[in-house]
XYZ file of C-alpha atoms in Angstrom:
498
model
C 81.405 86.965 167.824
C 79.370 89.380 165.700
C 75.650 89.646 166.404
C 73.101 89.609 163.558
C 72.926 93.401 163.214
C 76.704 93.674 163.131
C 76.944 90.946 160.476
C 74.317 92.713 158.394
C 76.199 96.008 158.654
C 79.528 94.378 157.753
C 77.978 93.036 154.552
C 77.442 96.633 153.384
C 81.133 97.330 153.172
C 82.900 97.713 149.840
C 86.463 96.466 149.386
C 88.709 98.225 146.851
C 91.999 96.466 146.108
C 95.425 97.646 144.921
C 96.753 101.110 145.726
C 99.408 100.736 143.016
C 96.837 100.719 140.215
C 94.187 103.173 141.371
C 92.284 101.994 144.469
C 92.699 105.430 146.068
C 91.276 107.129 142.959
C 88.115 105.034 142.969
C 87.757 105.351 146.740
C 87.982 109.132 146.481
C 85.181 109.155 143.895
C 82.877 107.077 146.060
C 83.688 108.884 149.302
C 83.209 112.354 147.816
C 79.810 111.462 146.344
C 77.426 111.519 149.295
C 74.544 110.244 147.169
C 76.462 107.167 146.149
C 75.834 103.895 147.956
C 79.590 103.349 148.231
C 80.139 106.399 150.401
C 78.839 104.517 153.428
C 81.737 102.149 154.182
C 84.920 101.845 152.114
C 87.814 99.521 152.924
C 91.029 99.665 150.888
C 93.326 96.680 150.642
C 96.875 97.812 149.891
C 97.714 94.363 148.576
C 101.349 95.206 147.718
C 102.060 97.276 150.842
C 102.719 100.456 148.860
C 101.705 102.865 151.643
C 103.951 101.215 154.251
C 106.868 101.379 151.836
C 106.239 105.056 151.089
C 105.899 105.894 154.781
C 109.296 104.339 155.474
C 110.881 106.046 152.484
C 109.383 109.393 153.487
C 110.808 109.060 157.014
C 114.316 108.260 155.784
C 114.701 110.262 152.569
C 111.718 112.614 152.340
C 108.928 112.813 149.779
C 111.215 114.445 147.194
C 112.943 111.069 146.779
C 109.698 109.597 145.374
C 108.980 109.027 141.718
C 106.237 111.276 140.308
C 103.733 108.425 140.413
C 104.584 107.483 144.013
C 104.381 111.124 145.037
C 100.913 111.325 143.508
C 99.810 108.165 145.375
C 101.209 109.383 148.687
C 99.608 112.806 148.421
C 96.244 111.273 147.574
C 96.542 108.860 150.478
C 97.243 111.690 152.947
C 94.416 113.765 151.509
C 91.936 110.910 151.967
C 93.128 110.255 155.517
C 92.728 113.960 156.315
C 89.156 114.189 155.043
C 88.147 110.658 156.033
C 90.147 109.791 159.184
C 88.131 106.612 159.736
C 89.029 105.229 156.305
C 90.285 101.680 156.807
C 93.357 100.555 154.886
C 94.472 96.941 155.174
C 98.035 95.810 154.466
C 100.400 92.933 155.266
C 97.774 90.211 155.648
C 99.203 86.911 156.830
C 96.151 84.688 156.530
C 94.366 86.124 153.516
C 91.098 88.039 153.517
C 87.518 86.921 154.168
C 85.723 88.352 151.123
C 82.333 87.293 152.488
C 82.460 90.289 154.819
C 82.037 92.629 151.850
C 79.002 93.375 149.751
C 81.184 94.163 146.771
C 84.838 93.755 145.816
C 86.455 96.074 143.244
C 89.928 95.342 141.834
C 92.129 95.615 138.731
C 91.376 92.901 136.185
C 94.883 91.466 136.652
C 94.476 91.157 140.441
C 95.219 87.589 141.607
C 92.046 86.927 143.566
C 89.877 83.921 142.784
C 86.424 85.408 143.341
C 83.945 87.314 141.209
C 84.620 91.048 141.446
C 83.948 94.328 139.698
C 86.945 95.398 137.619
C 88.451 98.871 137.647
C 87.400 99.127 133.986
C 83.781 98.657 134.992
C 83.969 100.943 138.027
C 85.612 103.716 136.002
C 83.044 103.283 133.216
C 80.190 103.673 135.705
C 81.729 106.831 137.161
C 82.412 108.366 133.731
C 78.862 107.530 132.641
C 77.544 109.397 135.671
C 79.897 112.385 135.686
C 80.888 112.847 132.037
C 78.041 111.439 129.962
C 77.873 114.659 127.953
C 81.397 114.176 126.582
C 81.007 110.485 125.699
C 80.744 111.338 121.942
C 84.227 112.851 122.225
C 86.001 109.887 123.850
C 88.093 107.343 121.902
C 89.654 104.458 123.835
C 92.267 102.020 122.557
C 93.513 98.742 123.989
C 95.469 95.687 122.804
C 98.743 93.870 123.295
C 100.664 95.631 120.533
C 100.118 98.724 118.437
C 97.913 100.663 120.842
C 100.452 103.438 121.505
C 101.336 103.867 117.836
C 97.662 103.828 116.856
C 96.733 106.396 119.507
C 99.543 108.643 118.258
C 98.334 108.267 114.664
C 94.682 108.988 115.511
C 95.799 112.067 117.443
C 97.948 113.210 114.516
C 95.108 112.780 112.003
C 92.412 114.505 114.057
C 94.684 117.337 115.218
C 94.637 118.731 111.698
C 91.059 119.931 112.222
C 90.261 119.463 115.905
C 91.600 120.124 119.369
C 92.612 116.703 120.714
C 93.728 115.564 124.166
C 95.970 112.478 123.936
C 97.067 110.286 126.798
C 99.066 107.121 126.151
C 102.030 105.210 127.575
C 104.388 107.889 126.249
C 102.715 110.268 128.715
C 102.525 107.965 131.751
C 100.294 105.352 133.367
C 97.576 103.768 131.194
C 95.505 102.192 133.951
C 91.746 102.740 133.538
C 91.687 105.044 136.585
C 94.076 107.393 134.791
C 91.278 108.269 132.344
C 89.138 109.370 135.266
C 91.989 111.357 136.861
C 92.642 113.232 133.633
C 88.998 114.139 133.067
C 88.707 115.296 136.678
C 91.823 117.460 136.416
C 90.702 118.999 133.130
C 87.310 119.789 134.653
C 88.887 121.259 137.797
C 91.083 123.555 135.699
C 88.236 124.561 133.383
C 89.902 122.949 130.342
C 87.381 120.211 129.571
C 85.413 122.295 127.003
C 88.657 123.138 125.206
C 88.913 119.735 123.533
C 86.867 118.280 120.691
C 88.159 114.728 121.242
C 89.912 112.728 123.956
C 92.107 109.791 122.931
C 93.096 107.323 125.660
C 95.330 104.256 125.509
C 94.255 101.817 128.233
C 95.813 98.576 129.436
C 93.797 95.339 129.377
C 90.511 96.783 128.206
C 88.294 99.690 127.212
C 86.200 102.090 129.279
C 83.036 104.100 128.655
C 83.432 105.823 125.271
C 81.809 106.557 121.916
C 84.570 104.801 119.935
C 86.702 101.873 121.052
C 89.459 99.988 119.284
C 91.119 96.649 120.055
C 94.347 96.457 118.062
C 95.032 92.759 118.721
C 95.274 89.999 121.301
C 98.598 88.548 120.241
C 100.174 86.114 122.665
C 97.396 84.712 124.869
C 99.468 85.385 127.962
C 98.239 84.619 131.459
C 97.548 87.330 134.013
C 96.511 87.307 137.687
C 98.746 84.295 138.412
C 97.064 82.269 135.643
C 93.529 82.972 136.903
C 92.696 84.921 133.721
C 94.148 85.526 130.263
C 94.601 88.609 128.085
C 91.365 87.943 126.205
C 89.528 89.194 129.302
C 89.689 92.604 127.589
C 86.914 91.393 125.260
C 84.445 91.771 128.115
C 85.029 95.536 128.025
C 83.384 95.758 124.592
C 80.174 96.464 126.514
C 81.506 99.880 127.537
C 81.808 101.328 124.017
C 79.145 102.366 121.555
C 81.163 101.594 118.412
C 84.044 99.131 118.537
C 86.607 98.580 115.781
C 88.712 95.463 115.332
C 90.238 93.430 112.519
C 88.037 90.738 111.024
C 90.704 88.089 111.672
C 90.690 88.958 115.362
C 86.915 88.617 115.489
C 87.072 85.221 113.775
C 89.557 83.990 116.371
C 87.416 85.079 119.317
C 83.958 84.918 117.726
C 82.608 82.379 120.216
C 83.915 84.304 123.223
C 82.470 87.602 121.954
C 79.074 86.100 121.145
C 78.920 84.328 124.501
C 79.177 87.729 126.219
C 75.728 88.518 124.789
C 76.375 92.270 124.770
C 73.215 94.175 123.843
C 73.409 96.875 121.160
C 77.049 96.049 120.403
C 78.047 97.816 117.202
C 81.121 95.989 115.914
C 82.986 97.427 112.949
C 85.046 94.574 111.491
C 87.925 95.753 109.327
C 89.231 93.455 106.592
C 92.907 94.190 105.949
C 93.422 91.250 103.591
C 93.495 91.140 99.773
C 91.649 92.217 97.678
C 91.021 95.142 100.049
C 94.750 95.503 100.711
C 97.658 95.652 98.276
C 101.188 96.309 99.564
C 102.995 98.516 97.055
C 106.250 98.983 98.959
C 107.541 97.861 102.363
C 109.997 100.725 102.571
C 109.030 103.465 102.302
C 105.774 101.883 103.488
C 103.100 102.302 100.846
C 99.879 100.364 100.342
C 96.490 100.548 98.718
C 93.442 99.988 100.915
C 90.032 100.112 99.303
C 87.210 98.820 101.475
C 84.217 98.064 99.255
C 81.961 99.734 101.832
C 83.645 103.082 101.269
C 81.384 105.695 99.745
C 84.046 108.047 98.404
C 85.133 105.884 95.472
C 86.674 108.829 93.626
C 89.459 109.068 96.202
C 92.746 107.348 95.390
C 93.070 105.125 98.466
C 96.860 104.828 98.390
C 98.402 105.291 101.829
C 102.025 106.310 102.240
C 104.045 106.712 105.438
C 107.029 108.915 106.122
C 110.461 107.331 105.570
C 111.068 107.339 109.331
C 108.260 104.804 109.755
C 109.283 101.172 109.320
C 107.406 97.883 109.631
C 104.384 96.388 107.855
C 102.536 96.232 111.196
C 101.887 99.944 110.653
C 99.489 98.934 107.874
C 97.033 97.600 110.451
C 97.580 100.650 112.670
C 96.963 102.903 109.675
C 93.792 101.141 108.527
C 92.252 101.021 112.005
C 93.044 104.718 112.561
C 91.661 105.567 109.157
C 88.370 103.766 109.810
C 87.764 105.540 113.121
C 88.766 108.953 111.795
C 86.402 108.578 108.829
C 83.664 109.420 111.335
C 85.152 112.894 111.707
C 87.100 113.659 108.508
C 87.158 112.951 104.783
C 89.244 110.086 103.396
C 91.343 112.494 101.369
C 92.289 114.569 104.414
C 93.089 111.468 106.472
C 95.398 110.042 103.793
C 97.267 113.355 103.588
C 97.756 113.418 107.358
C 99.050 109.830 107.472
C 101.815 110.764 105.040
C 103.154 113.401 107.460
C 103.015 111.150 110.543
C 106.235 110.597 112.509
C 106.533 108.233 115.466
C 108.954 108.652 118.352
C 110.199 106.010 120.794
C 108.947 103.030 118.801
C 110.415 101.627 115.570
C 112.103 104.665 114.057
C 114.866 105.554 111.638
C 117.498 107.305 113.793
C 120.104 107.545 111.018
C 120.147 106.852 107.301
C 121.072 103.203 107.917
C 119.931 102.552 111.518
C 116.485 101.442 112.650
C 115.837 101.407 116.389
C 113.100 100.125 118.662
C 113.514 100.350 122.452
C 109.845 99.854 123.305
C 109.390 98.195 126.758
C 106.389 96.254 125.428
C 108.280 94.428 122.670
C 107.073 90.839 122.481
C 108.106 87.767 120.532
C 105.897 88.348 117.519
C 106.790 92.014 117.127
C 110.521 91.221 117.320
C 110.162 88.396 114.809
C 108.136 90.537 112.390
C 110.680 93.340 112.624
C 113.535 90.968 111.755
C 111.642 89.530 108.772
C 110.778 92.983 107.418
C 114.338 94.156 107.942
C 116.210 91.322 106.217
C 113.752 91.301 103.306
C 114.076 95.053 102.771
C 117.683 96.067 103.447
C 121.012 94.916 102.061
C 123.879 93.920 104.389
C 121.695 93.675 107.491
C 123.165 93.582 110.996
C 120.787 92.779 113.846
C 121.265 93.804 117.478
C 118.890 92.173 119.974
C 118.789 92.762 123.711
C 116.790 94.022 126.619
C 116.197 94.311 130.326
C 113.820 92.228 132.376
C 111.169 93.797 134.598
C 110.165 96.480 132.070
C 106.452 95.579 132.141
C 104.046 93.170 133.833
C 104.217 91.040 130.674
C 107.708 89.515 130.805
C 109.272 88.184 127.630
C 110.120 84.482 127.346
C 113.729 84.199 126.093
C 113.377 80.487 125.290
C 110.387 81.105 123.023
C 112.095 84.093 121.419
C 115.125 81.944 120.675
C 112.902 79.291 119.079
C 111.189 81.945 116.962
C 114.516 83.310 115.711
C 115.653 79.788 114.796
C 112.354 79.168 113.041
C 112.824 82.347 111.054
C 116.249 81.342 109.798
C 115.130 77.780 109.298
C 112.511 79.171 106.916
C 115.281 80.886 105.002
C 116.937 77.491 104.705
C 113.872 75.515 103.617
C 111.101 77.675 102.218
C 110.783 78.721 98.581
C 109.353 81.979 99.863
C 112.835 82.877 101.123
C 114.723 81.605 98.102
C 116.002 85.054 97.132
C 116.958 85.779 100.749
C 118.783 82.457 100.989
C 121.032 83.338 98.048
C 121.860 86.687 99.658
C 123.207 85.103 102.851
C 124.945 81.937 101.607
C 128.323 83.649 101.406
C 127.617 86.559 103.744
C 125.852 85.420 106.969
C 123.815 87.851 109.024
C 125.648 89.052 112.109
C 123.517 89.050 115.255
C 124.806 90.915 118.313
C 123.250 90.203 121.727
C 123.367 92.559 124.721
C 121.741 93.215 128.074
C 119.982 90.683 130.296
C 117.808 89.352 127.480
C 120.791 89.124 125.133
C 122.801 87.235 127.730
C 119.999 84.715 128.245
C 119.546 84.272 124.499
C 123.293 83.677 124.145
C 123.280 80.989 126.851
C 120.294 79.229 125.269
C 121.876 79.514 121.842
C 125.233 78.223 123.048
C 123.693 75.224 124.820
C 121.727 74.241 121.714
C 124.411 74.999 119.168
C 124.588 71.440 117.867
C 120.952 71.653 116.714
C 121.594 74.771 114.600
C 122.946 73.083 111.479
C 122.196 76.100 109.298
C 123.747 78.570 111.736
C 127.188 79.085 110.205
C 125.650 79.255 106.743
C 123.126 82.024 107.357
C 123.958 83.726 110.642
C 126.562 84.261 113.326
C 125.959 85.515 116.837
C 128.126 87.291 119.398
C 127.488 88.385 122.980
C 128.400 91.951 123.922
C 129.202 91.884 127.626
C 130.436 95.379 128.360
C 127.775 97.540 126.699
C 124.079 97.626 125.873
C 123.434 98.302 122.191
C 120.669 100.906 122.286
C 121.723 103.712 119.927
C 124.081 104.826 117.175
C 126.843 105.812 119.612
C 126.933 102.283 121.059
C 127.524 100.833 117.576
C 130.295 103.359 117.019
C 131.936 102.646 120.392
C 132.016 98.929 119.584
C 133.550 99.558 116.154
C 130.539 98.038 114.392
C 129.363 101.086 112.503
C 130.097 101.645 108.837
C 128.231 103.016 105.829
C 127.953 99.758 103.859
C 125.761 98.010 106.454
C 122.200 98.543 107.631
C 121.417 98.089 111.321
C 118.363 96.981 113.250
C 118.547 97.729 116.991
C 115.927 95.955 119.105
C 116.274 96.559 122.816
C 113.355 95.825 125.148
C 113.641 98.610 127.681
C 112.001 101.681 129.190
C 115.096 103.624 128.043
C 114.273 105.961 125.156
């Protein structure tokens, strides 16, 4: 039984949860800062047992068998234990944890604990505000469900014409909020921090302390933390940015939630990407006119054009949002010129004259559906290849809902006047859909079981399961004997393979 003094002392402890997503990074910050209140008593909860797993793997196969990320975690763990031998790390709890023993709990926003806690986004923001306040005007942070990687790449491309820019996004590695802190610390340690005029960071599930922040979208309102929270929790991180950009339609959807946050001095820049501000000139090559009435440089011809390797009308939103942020640093004319030379790797890209490919691990239902619509409306003789692996990201795709969306798409071709021209194209020449991988196999089984409900199927589309190969690139099409010059191909494969 604890006496009163012991209970009082135990209340001063701070619990930091989840080694996988940065608990060691935050603990190191607090422990190394002797003036910080957190340096007194840190407890780390390795909720997924990462350290135990790495210890076992190190004993059997050695540290060289680790992935780069696991090696980084293990080295940081050993460093902390060396400098702070009394550091307490909890793992393998059988009966849960008594949170009342801690003055404060800090965890990733997606952590499945049903108590009030400080998120990693907030903790990182506090640390950056204390250590790197002088570079806040140089920091741009981007979050969202879709488009954040492409938008970060585009902003980097635009600004790099005139400035030295440091970019970190999912193409470079982890996008947890603690990664922002790690990068700034490493740049400072190596004396490279003054080298850069701007820092562009893609961050999962929210923004951190920065001059400019951008929320691309909150598409599917998916559940996180075992249904304890939803993706709109990222709206709470608006309080960490001085100037936030988002589409006006997004604000309308979440207006009540944003206003209920009662964030003081929130400077929201709402971007209207609807007519009359927007006029699509061509879907491929992608060309559009965007003329916000608030623009001061009216003499500029605001016609935006993307490179032929860029495909998909979703890039219009990415382009407009990037343009609006970059107008703080560059002229409209220079930005428009830079957009025209932008090329995007490892997302939707033209890999051959008649093959479009997207193997993004974050592909969701809406992005797949939009890609199919754009493709069949733009290209003659379309062939669609859909597939994927499960376990690519924390946000798993729902095959049943994807199947329903594909049916809805083709049902629209059958019934809507909007698709009248498309309908005539496919009456005598149905679209061939090839399914591969785990996702393709599940789609095939769902499709096969519900075949009787697809009355329009034989008229507008046919589907076939590829069992012996994943369709990911041009060579796969060739190996299967599907490739010829008269057709155009859309390859969608949800995978970390690039």
